[in-house]
Amino acid sequence: VFGLLLLAGIVGGELVKRMLNLPRIVGYMLTGLLLGASGLNLLDEPLVDESWIFLEIALGLVLFELGRRLHLDWLGNDRWLLATSLLECVLSFAFVYLALTAFGVTAIYATVAAAIGVSTSPAVVLLVAQELKAEGQVTERALNLTALNSVAAFVLATMLLAWIHHDYQAGWTMVVLHPVYLLSGSVVLGYGASAAAIVFSRLLGKHAERQFVMLIALIVLTIGAARMLELSVLLALLAFGVFSRNVDRRYDLMPVDLSSVGQIFYVVLFVVGGAKLQLTDLAAGGALGMVYVAARFIGKSIGVMALTPLSGVRPGTAGLLCIALTPMSGLALAMVHQTTTLYPDFGAQLATIVISAVLILELAGPIAVQYALKRAGEGRAEEK
Amino acid sequence: MTDMLFTGSKELSVGVELELQILNSRDYDLARDAADLIGLLEKTPPPGAVKPEITESMVEVNTSIHRTYDSLVAELKVIRDAVAQAARRLDLRIAGGGSHAFHMWADRRIYPTERFKNLLELYGYLAKQFTIFGQHVHIGCPDGDAAVYLTHILSRYVPHFIALSASSPFQQGEDTSYQSSRLNTVTAFPLSGQIPFVHSWSDFLAYFEKMRSYGIVESMKDFYWDIRPKPEYGTVEIRVFDTPLTVERAALLAVYAQALARHILMDRPLPPERDVYTLYNYNRFQACRYGLEGKLVDAYTRRTVSLREDLLDTVKLLASHSAALGNGGVLARLATDAEAGRTDAAWLRQAYKERKSLNDVARLQSEEWMGKAGAPS
């Protein structure tokens, strides 16, 4: 059955690519939607549950790759990019919070939902960029902004955990120590993994194939360690990526391309992602989901439009960046999931708000990113 | 025909054009951000000019007109720093060198202007393979006849220019075994080669008109010759140099050509000689393949000499001319490097030997060119 899932995903991806010229991941998701609970119901709950290891590795790879794209030197050389990121995060948080409370959502739910909305989907932006073999200012800036807002969303969501713990009358140690443990533990784990990668690469020498296998091994190992220690897999892998790009001052690590091995995991990620979506949620979240999506887009756009021109890029870049930052998906769901496991009651209520938004942006997001990157002329394929 | 009027310029002035590599900072492959980089530089323009080149991975910088090494190198440094700083704001890197070590030509994209699109239409894949990086040196000439004479005599010295500047040992991820592999790419173009064996500007114009009437060329730009007269600037343009790894080296090569031109125009040491062109391609190959270790068949003495010896003798001969131009002993540096075998091609091969990764070679190449310019303090 698992093989069928993969095969169906690949076929769906190709169909969507060839017939509609949309990103393959839209096809993967539609396949999932068709086979999943909302469609033929072929992908039942146990199968989806069994695939968690694939999902985890897929997200781990995505975040590692994204982390490697975050170039800290650049933030020093172009301070306006850093400023853009800060403003974009603050405004999208503020707009979503205000919009949701205006529609009568309780403050604590609105805050957590807003924090989750700060992040752009790393998987969607990275995979669409890889599919188009895109490079250029819109691509690189979108990836760096995505990495930064993912970090911001993580930190915010984790700090809010403290508040939730408090609300649920957990002990003081839980309120303070759990978020601190989660954040610092994940970062330390990521740093440790990158230090190990650098040491191993020095031993292995400059051989792309060996370094490739070594990195995959360390990624899987880090995922395992994060789960065992109940840390955030996502943050640990993102940190692993960031450190291995920015700490390796002797350039022992080679810039190996992991996308080939990633592909199989990404298909599973999006097919299962699609299968999990329940169209009934759309109706339930309905109007509120639309409000959420709109407020988030406006907040991000104001931030990006206000400061991006100061980076000295071509006119039009800012607008396309706004579009490229719209996707939400796996990461947001994972964050909802994190709270759901701790406090099922709280998670469920939050889920209805966020999931309908994710449903909209999961399908529209990849199309938006593809549009932005193609419009910027950054895809490799088209010769204009 | 007015475009072919030779507007004589200040004698023996010198100007430099450098084609530079735009790299990303991730794996140091060629990037495609020329338009953004040029756009950013337009906001605070450095001296000279910044122009697009045939693919989006290239940028060309031009100096203004100079007479001495000191003023030329000073301006080149200002331009370098401005370009480096703009590049860093876009997270790009800039490098010298005649070729990028491992880019794949099929990945290149043509810079979207009418002229470059037409070149792609005409030359097909050669247009993308033309993502190679050269230094052009302009020498000011008083009139067209002098320009034709200078072009013929400089042709004898083309192997010097090639061996001194050679910095393209790697292409498409492989060591080519050449010191300058870049010129092999130029040779593929139908209008590459040398000026016809004419003896005056009026004879040259007759040739040019003939080619224009056949519809083969529209302007001097269409001739990809190693050395060509440039009537609208009033210069002779030497185009065989690989872009060196540093601007200091670029200035040094330029004043070597300038001193040589002074010797040729003032002393008139040699008559134009058809055999220079008979032997031309072989001598050029020797310089590309072996650099200073190559052999040179001298069309005037009919003897085979070592390219390095010939160069060292010429540098000695030019001492007084270099001094008269206000460049004192700078050519001595060229001689010392040549004796020690210190060339950019050797530097690049050494970098590969030490690092065992062409990504690292490209990175070191960009660090060599940019220096600390534009880095956060």
PDB file of N, CA and C in Angstrom, chain A residues 99-178:
ATOM      1  N   ALA A  99      -6.899  40.733  14.162  1.00  0.00           N
ATOM      2  CA  ALA A  99      -8.040  40.296  13.361  1.00  0.00           C
ATOM      3  C   ALA A  99      -8.821  39.208  14.097  1.00  0.00           C
ATOM      4  N   LEU A 100      -8.081  38.251  14.668  1.00  0.00           N
ATOM      5  CA  LEU A 100      -8.772  37.146  15.331  1.00  0.00           C
ATOM      6  C   LEU A 100      -9.518  37.612  16.578  1.00  0.00           C
ATOM      7  N   THR A 101      -8.871  38.466  17.371  1.00  0.00           N
ATOM      8  CA  THR A 101      -9.576  38.943  18.572  1.00  0.00           C
ATOM      9  C   THR A 101     -10.784  39.790  18.184  1.00  0.00           C
ATOM     10  N   ALA A 102     -10.642  40.535  17.083  1.00  0.00           N
ATOM     11  CA  ALA A 102     -11.775  41.334  16.621  1.00  0.00           C
ATOM     12  C   ALA A 102     -12.957  40.432  16.282  1.00  0.00           C
ATOM     13  N   PHE A 103     -12.662  39.214  15.832  1.00  0.00           N
ATOM     14  CA  PHE A 103     -13.744  38.286  15.519  1.00  0.00           C
ATOM     15  C   PHE A 103     -14.090  37.384  16.699  1.00  0.00           C
ATOM     16  N   GLY A 104     -13.673  37.827  17.874  1.00  0.00           N
ATOM     17  CA  GLY A 104     -14.142  37.150  19.071  1.00  0.00           C
ATOM     18  C   GLY A 104     -13.363  35.924  19.510  1.00  0.00           C
ATOM     19  N   VAL A 105     -12.174  35.736  18.967  1.00  0.00           N
ATOM     20  CA  VAL A 105     -11.363  34.605  19.416  1.00  0.00           C
ATOM     21  C   VAL A 105     -10.678  34.984  20.729  1.00  0.00           C
ATOM     22  N   THR A 106     -10.631  34.060  21.663  1.00  0.00           N
ATOM     23  CA  THR A 106      -9.999  34.324  22.955  1.00  0.00           C
ATOM     24  C   THR A 106      -8.529  34.688  22.766  1.00  0.00           C
ATOM     25  N   ALA A 107      -8.042  35.562  23.615  1.00  0.00           N
ATOM     26  CA  ALA A 107      -6.686  36.094  23.445  1.00  0.00           C
ATOM     27  C   ALA A 107      -5.642  35.002  23.325  1.00  0.00           C
ATOM     28  N   ILE A 108      -5.726  33.995  24.163  1.00  0.00           N
ATOM     29  CA  ILE A 108      -4.648  33.006  24.160  1.00  0.00           C
ATOM     30  C   ILE A 108      -4.631  32.186  22.864  1.00  0.00           C
ATOM     31  N   TYR A 109      -5.811  31.855  22.362  1.00  0.00           N
ATOM     32  CA  TYR A 109      -5.851  31.141  21.081  1.00  0.00           C
ATOM     33  C   TYR A 109      -5.347  32.041  19.960  1.00  0.00           C
ATOM     34  N   ALA A 110      -5.797  33.276  19.998  1.00  0.00           N
ATOM     35  CA  ALA A 110      -5.387  34.216  18.952  1.00  0.00           C
ATOM     36  C   ALA A 110      -3.869  34.384  18.952  1.00  0.00           C
ATOM     37  N   THR A 111      -3.285  34.452  20.153  1.00  0.00           N
ATOM     38  CA  THR A 111      -1.835  34.640  20.240  1.00  0.00           C
ATOM     39  C   THR A 111      -1.090  33.454  19.639  1.00  0.00           C
ATOM     40  N   VAL A 112      -1.507  32.254  20.016  1.00  0.00           N
ATOM     41  CA  VAL A 112      -0.803  31.080  19.509  1.00  0.00           C
ATOM     42  C   VAL A 112      -1.009  30.956  18.002  1.00  0.00           C
ATOM     43  N   ALA A 113      -2.237  31.182  17.549  1.00  0.00           N
ATOM     44  CA  ALA A 113      -2.505  31.100  16.112  1.00  0.00           C
ATOM     45  C   ALA A 113      -1.670  32.133  15.358  1.00  0.00           C
ATOM     46  N   ALA A 114      -1.538  33.327  15.936  1.00  0.00           N
ATOM     47  CA  ALA A 114      -0.753  34.377  15.294  1.00  0.00           C
ATOM     48  C   ALA A 114       0.721  33.988  15.236  1.00  0.00           C
ATOM     49  N   ALA A 115       1.197  33.399  16.331  1.00  0.00           N
ATOM     50  CA  ALA A 115       2.604  32.984  16.362  1.00  0.00           C
ATOM     51  C   ALA A 115       2.874  31.954  15.267  1.00  0.00           C
ATOM     52  N   ILE A 116       1.955  31.021  15.114  1.00  0.00           N
ATOM     53  CA  ILE A 116       2.129  30.000  14.086  1.00  0.00           C
ATOM     54  C   ILE A 116       2.094  30.636  12.688  1.00  0.00           C
ATOM     55  N   GLY A 117       1.264  31.656  12.546  1.00  0.00           N
ATOM     56  CA  GLY A 117       1.134  32.326  11.249  1.00  0.00           C
ATOM     57  C   GLY A 117       2.361  33.107  10.829  1.00  0.00           C
ATOM     58  N   VAL A 118       3.239  33.388  11.774  1.00  0.00           N
ATOM     59  CA  VAL A 118       4.464  34.110  11.432  1.00  0.00           C
ATOM     60  C   VAL A 118       5.299  33.309  10.438  1.00  0.00           C
ATOM     61  N   SER A 119       5.253  31.990  10.549  1.00  0.00           N
ATOM     62  CA  SER A 119       6.144  31.177   9.712  1.00  0.00           C
ATOM     63  C   SER A 119       5.584  30.977   8.313  1.00  0.00           C
ATOM     64  N   THR A 120       6.496  31.000   7.354  1.00  0.00           N
ATOM     65  CA  THR A 120       6.189  30.593   5.990  1.00  0.00           C
ATOM     66  C   THR A 120       6.578  29.130   5.881  1.00  0.00           C
ATOM     67  N   SER A 121       5.876  28.377   5.061  1.00  0.00           N
ATOM     68  CA  SER A 121       6.201  26.960   4.935  1.00  0.00           C
ATOM     69  C   SER A 121       7.568  26.751   4.291  1.00  0.00           C
ATOM     70  N   PRO A 122       8.539  26.248   5.064  1.00  0.00           N
ATOM     71  CA  PRO A 122       9.858  26.006   4.481  1.00  0.00           C
ATOM     72  C   PRO A 122       9.782  24.986   3.346  1.00  0.00           C
ATOM     73  N   ALA A 123       8.973  23.933   3.550  1.00  0.00           N
ATOM     74  CA  ALA A 123       8.926  22.860   2.560  1.00  0.00           C
ATOM     75  C   ALA A 123       8.456  23.394   1.216  1.00  0.00           C
ATOM     76  N   VAL A 124       7.396  24.195   1.241  1.00  0.00           N
ATOM     77  CA  VAL A 124       6.839  24.662  -0.024  1.00  0.00           C
ATOM     78  C   VAL A 124       7.819  25.590  -0.741  1.00  0.00           C
ATOM     79  N   VAL A 125       8.335  26.574  -0.027  1.00  0.00           N
ATOM     80  CA  VAL A 125       9.232  27.528  -0.677  1.00  0.00           C
ATOM     81  C   VAL A 125      10.474  26.814  -1.221  1.00  0.00           C
ATOM     82  N   LEU A 126      11.068  25.960  -0.383  1.00  0.00           N
ATOM     83  CA  LEU A 126      12.301  25.285  -0.784  1.00  0.00           C
ATOM     84  C   LEU A 126      12.061  24.340  -1.957  1.00  0.00           C
ATOM     85  N   LEU A 127      10.985  23.568  -1.882  1.00  0.00           N
ATOM     86  CA  LEU A 127      10.781  22.553  -2.920  1.00  0.00           C
ATOM     87  C   LEU A 127      10.361  23.167  -4.242  1.00  0.00           C
ATOM     88  N   VAL A 128       9.556  24.211  -4.196  1.00  0.00           N
ATOM     89  CA  VAL A 128       9.202  24.868  -5.461  1.00  0.00           C
ATOM     90  C   VAL A 128      10.453  25.515  -6.066  1.00  0.00           C
ATOM     91  N   ALA A 129      11.262  26.137  -5.225  1.00  0.00           N
ATOM     92  CA  ALA A 129      12.504  26.742  -5.727  1.00  0.00           C
ATOM     93  C   ALA A 129      13.407  25.674  -6.340  1.00  0.00           C
ATOM     94  N   GLN A 130      13.496  24.513  -5.662  1.00  0.00           N
ATOM     95  CA  GLN A 130      14.329  23.439  -6.208  1.00  0.00           C
ATOM     96  C   GLN A 130      13.763  22.903  -7.510  1.00  0.00           C
ATOM     97  N   GLU A 131      12.448  22.763  -7.569  1.00  0.00           N
ATOM     98  CA  GLU A 131      11.838  22.226  -8.789  1.00  0.00           C
ATOM     99  C   GLU A 131      12.107  23.148  -9.972  1.00  0.00           C
ATOM    100  N   LEU A 132      12.038  24.433  -9.737  1.00  0.00           N
ATOM    101  CA  LEU A 132      12.276  25.381 -10.832  1.00  0.00           C
ATOM    102  C   LEU A 132      13.765  25.624 -11.047  1.00  0.00           C
ATOM    103  N   LYS A 133      14.624  25.051 -10.172  1.00  0.00           N
ATOM    104  CA  LYS A 133      16.041  25.367 -10.177  1.00  0.00           C
ATOM    105  C   LYS A 133      16.207  26.886 -10.160  1.00  0.00           C
ATOM    106  N   ALA A 134      15.439  27.523  -9.284  1.00  0.00           N
ATOM    107  CA  ALA A 134      15.416  28.980  -9.258  1.00  0.00           C
ATOM    108  C   ALA A 134      16.597  29.529  -8.481  1.00  0.00           C
ATOM    109  N   GLU A 135      17.157  30.613  -8.949  1.00  0.00           N
ATOM    110  CA  GLU A 135      18.117  31.369  -8.159  1.00  0.00           C
ATOM    111  C   GLU A 135      18.035  32.831  -8.554  1.00  0.00           C
ATOM    112  N   GLY A 136      18.324  33.683  -7.594  1.00  0.00           N
ATOM    113  CA  GLY A 136      18.202  35.110  -7.845  1.00  0.00           C
ATOM    114  C   GLY A 136      17.767  35.794  -6.563  1.00  0.00           C
ATOM    115  N   GLN A 137      17.553  37.075  -6.628  1.00  0.00           N
ATOM    116  CA  GLN A 137      17.277  37.827  -5.412  1.00  0.00           C
ATOM    117  C   GLN A 137      15.959  37.439  -4.764  1.00  0.00           C
ATOM    118  N   VAL A 138      14.912  37.212  -5.562  1.00  0.00           N
ATOM    119  CA  VAL A 138      13.628  36.842  -4.953  1.00  0.00           C
ATOM    120  C   VAL A 138      13.766  35.485  -4.274  1.00  0.00           C
ATOM    121  N   THR A 139      14.385  34.527  -4.955  1.00  0.00           N
ATOM    122  CA  THR A 139      14.545  33.183  -4.394  1.00  0.00           C
ATOM    123  C   THR A 139      15.355  33.225  -3.100  1.00  0.00           C
ATOM    124  N   GLU A 140      16.536  33.843  -3.166  1.00  0.00           N
ATOM    125  CA  GLU A 140      17.419  33.813  -2.000  1.00  0.00           C
ATOM    126  C   GLU A 140      16.823  34.587  -0.832  1.00  0.00           C
ATOM    127  N   ARG A 141      16.220  35.743  -1.131  1.00  0.00           N
ATOM    128  CA  ARG A 141      15.615  36.517  -0.053  1.00  0.00           C
ATOM    129  C   ARG A 141      14.425  35.784   0.540  1.00  0.00           C
ATOM    130  N   ALA A 142      13.608  35.165  -0.317  1.00  0.00           N
ATOM    131  CA  ALA A 142      12.453  34.425   0.195  1.00  0.00           C
ATOM    132  C   ALA A 142      12.926  33.298   1.115  1.00  0.00           C
ATOM    133  N   LEU A 143      13.978  32.592   0.726  1.00  0.00           N
ATOM    134  CA  LEU A 143      14.461  31.477   1.549  1.00  0.00           C
ATOM    135  C   LEU A 143      15.029  31.973   2.871  1.00  0.00           C
ATOM    136  N   ASN A 144      15.779  33.065   2.839  1.00  0.00           N
ATOM    137  CA  ASN A 144      16.334  33.601   4.082  1.00  0.00           C
ATOM    138  C   ASN A 144      15.234  34.130   5.001  1.00  0.00           C
ATOM    139  N   LEU A 145      14.251  34.830   4.411  1.00  0.00           N
ATOM    140  CA  LEU A 145      13.145  35.337   5.229  1.00  0.00           C
ATOM    141  C   LEU A 145      12.338  34.176   5.817  1.00  0.00           C
ATOM    142  N   THR A 146      12.181  33.121   5.019  1.00  0.00           N
ATOM    143  CA  THR A 146      11.445  31.952   5.512  1.00  0.00           C
ATOM    144  C   THR A 146      12.181  31.301   6.681  1.00  0.00           C
ATOM    145  N   ALA A 147      13.486  31.158   6.538  1.00  0.00           N
ATOM    146  CA  ALA A 147      14.262  30.561   7.629  1.00  0.00           C
ATOM    147  C   ALA A 147      14.109  31.413   8.891  1.00  0.00           C
ATOM    148  N   LEU A 148      14.200  32.736   8.720  1.00  0.00           N
ATOM    149  CA  LEU A 148      14.120  33.613   9.887  1.00  0.00           C
ATOM    150  C   LEU A 148      12.727  33.594  10.506  1.00  0.00           C
ATOM    151  N   ASN A 149      11.682  33.643   9.669  1.00  0.00           N
ATOM    152  CA  ASN A 149      10.353  33.683  10.294  1.00  0.00           C
ATOM    153  C   ASN A 149       9.977  32.328  10.890  1.00  0.00           C
ATOM    154  N   SER A 150      10.588  31.258  10.369  1.00  0.00           N
ATOM    155  CA  SER A 150      10.348  29.953  11.000  1.00  0.00           C
ATOM    156  C   SER A 150      10.954  29.925  12.401  1.00  0.00           C
ATOM    157  N   VAL A 151      12.162  30.467  12.504  1.00  0.00           N
ATOM    158  CA  VAL A 151      12.799  30.544  13.823  1.00  0.00           C
ATOM    159  C   VAL A 151      11.940  31.390  14.758  1.00  0.00           C
ATOM    160  N   ALA A 152      11.497  32.545  14.246  1.00  0.00           N
ATOM    161  CA  ALA A 152      10.694  33.450  15.074  1.00  0.00           C
ATOM    162  C   ALA A 152       9.422  32.746  15.543  1.00  0.00           C
ATOM    163  N   ALA A 153       8.766  32.044  14.611  1.00  0.00           N
ATOM    164  CA  ALA A 153       7.515  31.367  14.963  1.00  0.00           C
ATOM    165  C   ALA A 153       7.754  30.317  16.037  1.00  0.00           C
ATOM    166  N   PHE A 154       8.882  29.595  15.891  1.00  0.00           N
ATOM    167  CA  PHE A 154       9.240  28.591  16.878  1.00  0.00           C
ATOM    168  C   PHE A 154       9.422  29.165  18.253  1.00  0.00           C
ATOM    169  N   VAL A 155      10.221  30.205  18.288  1.00  0.00           N
ATOM    170  CA  VAL A 155      10.539  30.819  19.578  1.00  0.00           C
ATOM    171  C   VAL A 155       9.258  31.345  20.219  1.00  0.00           C
ATOM    172  N   LEU A 156       8.451  32.038  19.407  1.00  0.00           N
ATOM    173  CA  LEU A 156       7.190  32.571  19.923  1.00  0.00           C
ATOM    174  C   LEU A 156       6.290  31.450  20.430  1.00  0.00           C
ATOM    175  N   ALA A 157       6.098  30.442  19.586  1.00  0.00           N
ATOM    176  CA  ALA A 157       5.178  29.362  19.952  1.00  0.00           C
ATOM    177  C   ALA A 157       5.661  28.653  21.216  1.00  0.00           C
ATOM    178  N   THR A 158       6.976  28.501  21.311  1.00  0.00           N
ATOM    179  CA  THR A 158       7.505  27.797  22.480  1.00  0.00           C
ATOM    180  C   THR A 158       7.342  28.635  23.749  1.00  0.00           C
ATOM    181  N   MET A 159       7.561  29.947  23.598  1.00  0.00           N
ATOM    182  CA  MET A 159       7.400  30.806  24.771  1.00  0.00           C
ATOM    183  C   MET A 159       5.935  30.831  25.205  1.00  0.00           C
ATOM    184  N   LEU A 160       5.058  30.769  24.225  1.00  0.00           N
ATOM    185  CA  LEU A 160       3.639  30.769  24.563  1.00  0.00           C
ATOM    186  C   LEU A 160       3.236  29.496  25.295  1.00  0.00           C
ATOM    187  N   LEU A 161       4.031  28.463  25.066  1.00  0.00           N
ATOM    188  CA  LEU A 161       3.777  27.230  25.800  1.00  0.00           C
ATOM    189  C   LEU A 161       3.749  27.498  27.304  1.00  0.00           C
ATOM    190  N   ALA A 162       4.646  28.387  27.701  1.00  0.00           N
ATOM    191  CA  ALA A 162       4.713  28.736  29.117  1.00  0.00           C
ATOM    192  C   ALA A 162       3.362  29.250  29.606  1.00  0.00           C
ATOM    193  N   TRP A 163       2.802  30.098  28.782  1.00  0.00           N
ATOM    194  CA  TRP A 163       1.508  30.686  29.126  1.00  0.00           C
ATOM    195  C   TRP A 163       0.437  29.596  29.217  1.00  0.00           C
ATOM    196  N   ILE A 164       0.486  28.666  28.230  1.00  0.00           N
ATOM    197  CA  ILE A 164      -0.508  27.592  28.223  1.00  0.00           C
ATOM    198  C   ILE A 164      -0.333  26.688  29.446  1.00  0.00           C
ATOM    199  N   HIS A 165       0.924  26.365  29.730  1.00  0.00           N
ATOM    200  CA  HIS A 165       1.201  25.575  30.930  1.00  0.00           C
ATOM    201  C   HIS A 165       0.577  26.249  32.138  1.00  0.00           C
ATOM    202  N   HIS A 166       0.790  27.560  32.195  1.00  0.00           N
ATOM    203  CA  HIS A 166       0.295  28.334  33.319  1.00  0.00           C
ATOM    204  C   HIS A 166      -1.227  28.245  33.390  1.00  0.00           C
ATOM    205  N   ASP A 167      -1.856  28.408  32.233  1.00  0.00           N
ATOM    206  CA  ASP A 167      -3.304  28.344  32.144  1.00  0.00           C
ATOM    207  C   ASP A 167      -3.841  27.009  32.633  1.00  0.00           C
ATOM    208  N   TYR A 168      -3.083  25.975  32.329  1.00  0.00           N
ATOM    209  CA  TYR A 168      -3.517  24.644  32.742  1.00  0.00           C
ATOM    210  C   TYR A 168      -2.991  24.276  34.126  1.00  0.00           C
ATOM    211  N   GLN A 169      -2.567  25.346  34.857  1.00  0.00           N
ATOM    212  CA  GLN A 169      -2.106  25.167  36.228  1.00  0.00           C
ATOM    213  C   GLN A 169      -0.999  24.124  36.389  1.00  0.00           C
ATOM    214  N   ALA A 170      -0.087  24.151  35.455  1.00  0.00           N
ATOM    215  CA  ALA A 170       1.092  23.311  35.619  1.00  0.00           C
ATOM    216  C   ALA A 170       1.987  23.974  36.658  1.00  0.00           C
ATOM    217  N   GLY A 171       2.943  23.201  37.182  1.00  0.00           N
ATOM    218  CA  GLY A 171       3.828  23.755  38.200  1.00  0.00           C
ATOM    219  C   GLY A 171       4.772  24.788  37.611  1.00  0.00           C
ATOM    220  N   TRP A 172       5.374  25.603  38.484  1.00  0.00           N
ATOM    221  CA  TRP A 172       6.252  26.670  38.007  1.00  0.00           C
ATOM    222  C   TRP A 172       7.446  26.146  37.223  1.00  0.00           C
ATOM    223  N   THR A 173       7.965  25.029  37.651  1.00  0.00           N
ATOM    224  CA  THR A 173       9.118  24.481  36.930  1.00  0.00           C
ATOM    225  C   THR A 173       8.729  24.176  35.488  1.00  0.00           C
ATOM    226  N   MET A 174       7.526  23.642  35.334  1.00  0.00           N
ATOM    227  CA  MET A 174       7.048  23.317  33.989  1.00  0.00           C
ATOM    228  C   MET A 174       6.904  24.588  33.167  1.00  0.00           C
ATOM    229  N   VAL A 175       6.351  25.619  33.773  1.00  0.00           N
ATOM    230  CA  VAL A 175       6.102  26.870  33.056  1.00  0.00           C
ATOM    231  C   VAL A 175       7.410  27.458  32.535  1.00  0.00           C
ATOM    232  N   VAL A 176       8.424  27.468  33.363  1.00  0.00           N
ATOM    233  CA  VAL A 176       9.678  28.126  32.974  1.00  0.00           C
ATOM    234  C   VAL A 176      10.622  27.165  32.265  1.00  0.00           C
ATOM    235  N   LEU A 177      10.812  26.011  32.876  1.00  0.00           N
ATOM    236  CA  LEU A 177      11.881  25.145  32.388  1.00  0.00           C
ATOM    237  C   LEU A 177      11.546  24.426  31.087  1.00  0.00           C
ATOM    238  N   HIS A 178      10.301  24.080  30.883  1.00  0.00           N
ATOM    239  CA  HIS A 178       9.999  23.320  29.676  1.00  0.00           C
ATOM    240  C   HIS A 178      10.309  24.098  28.393  1.00  0.00           C
TER     241      HIS A 178
END
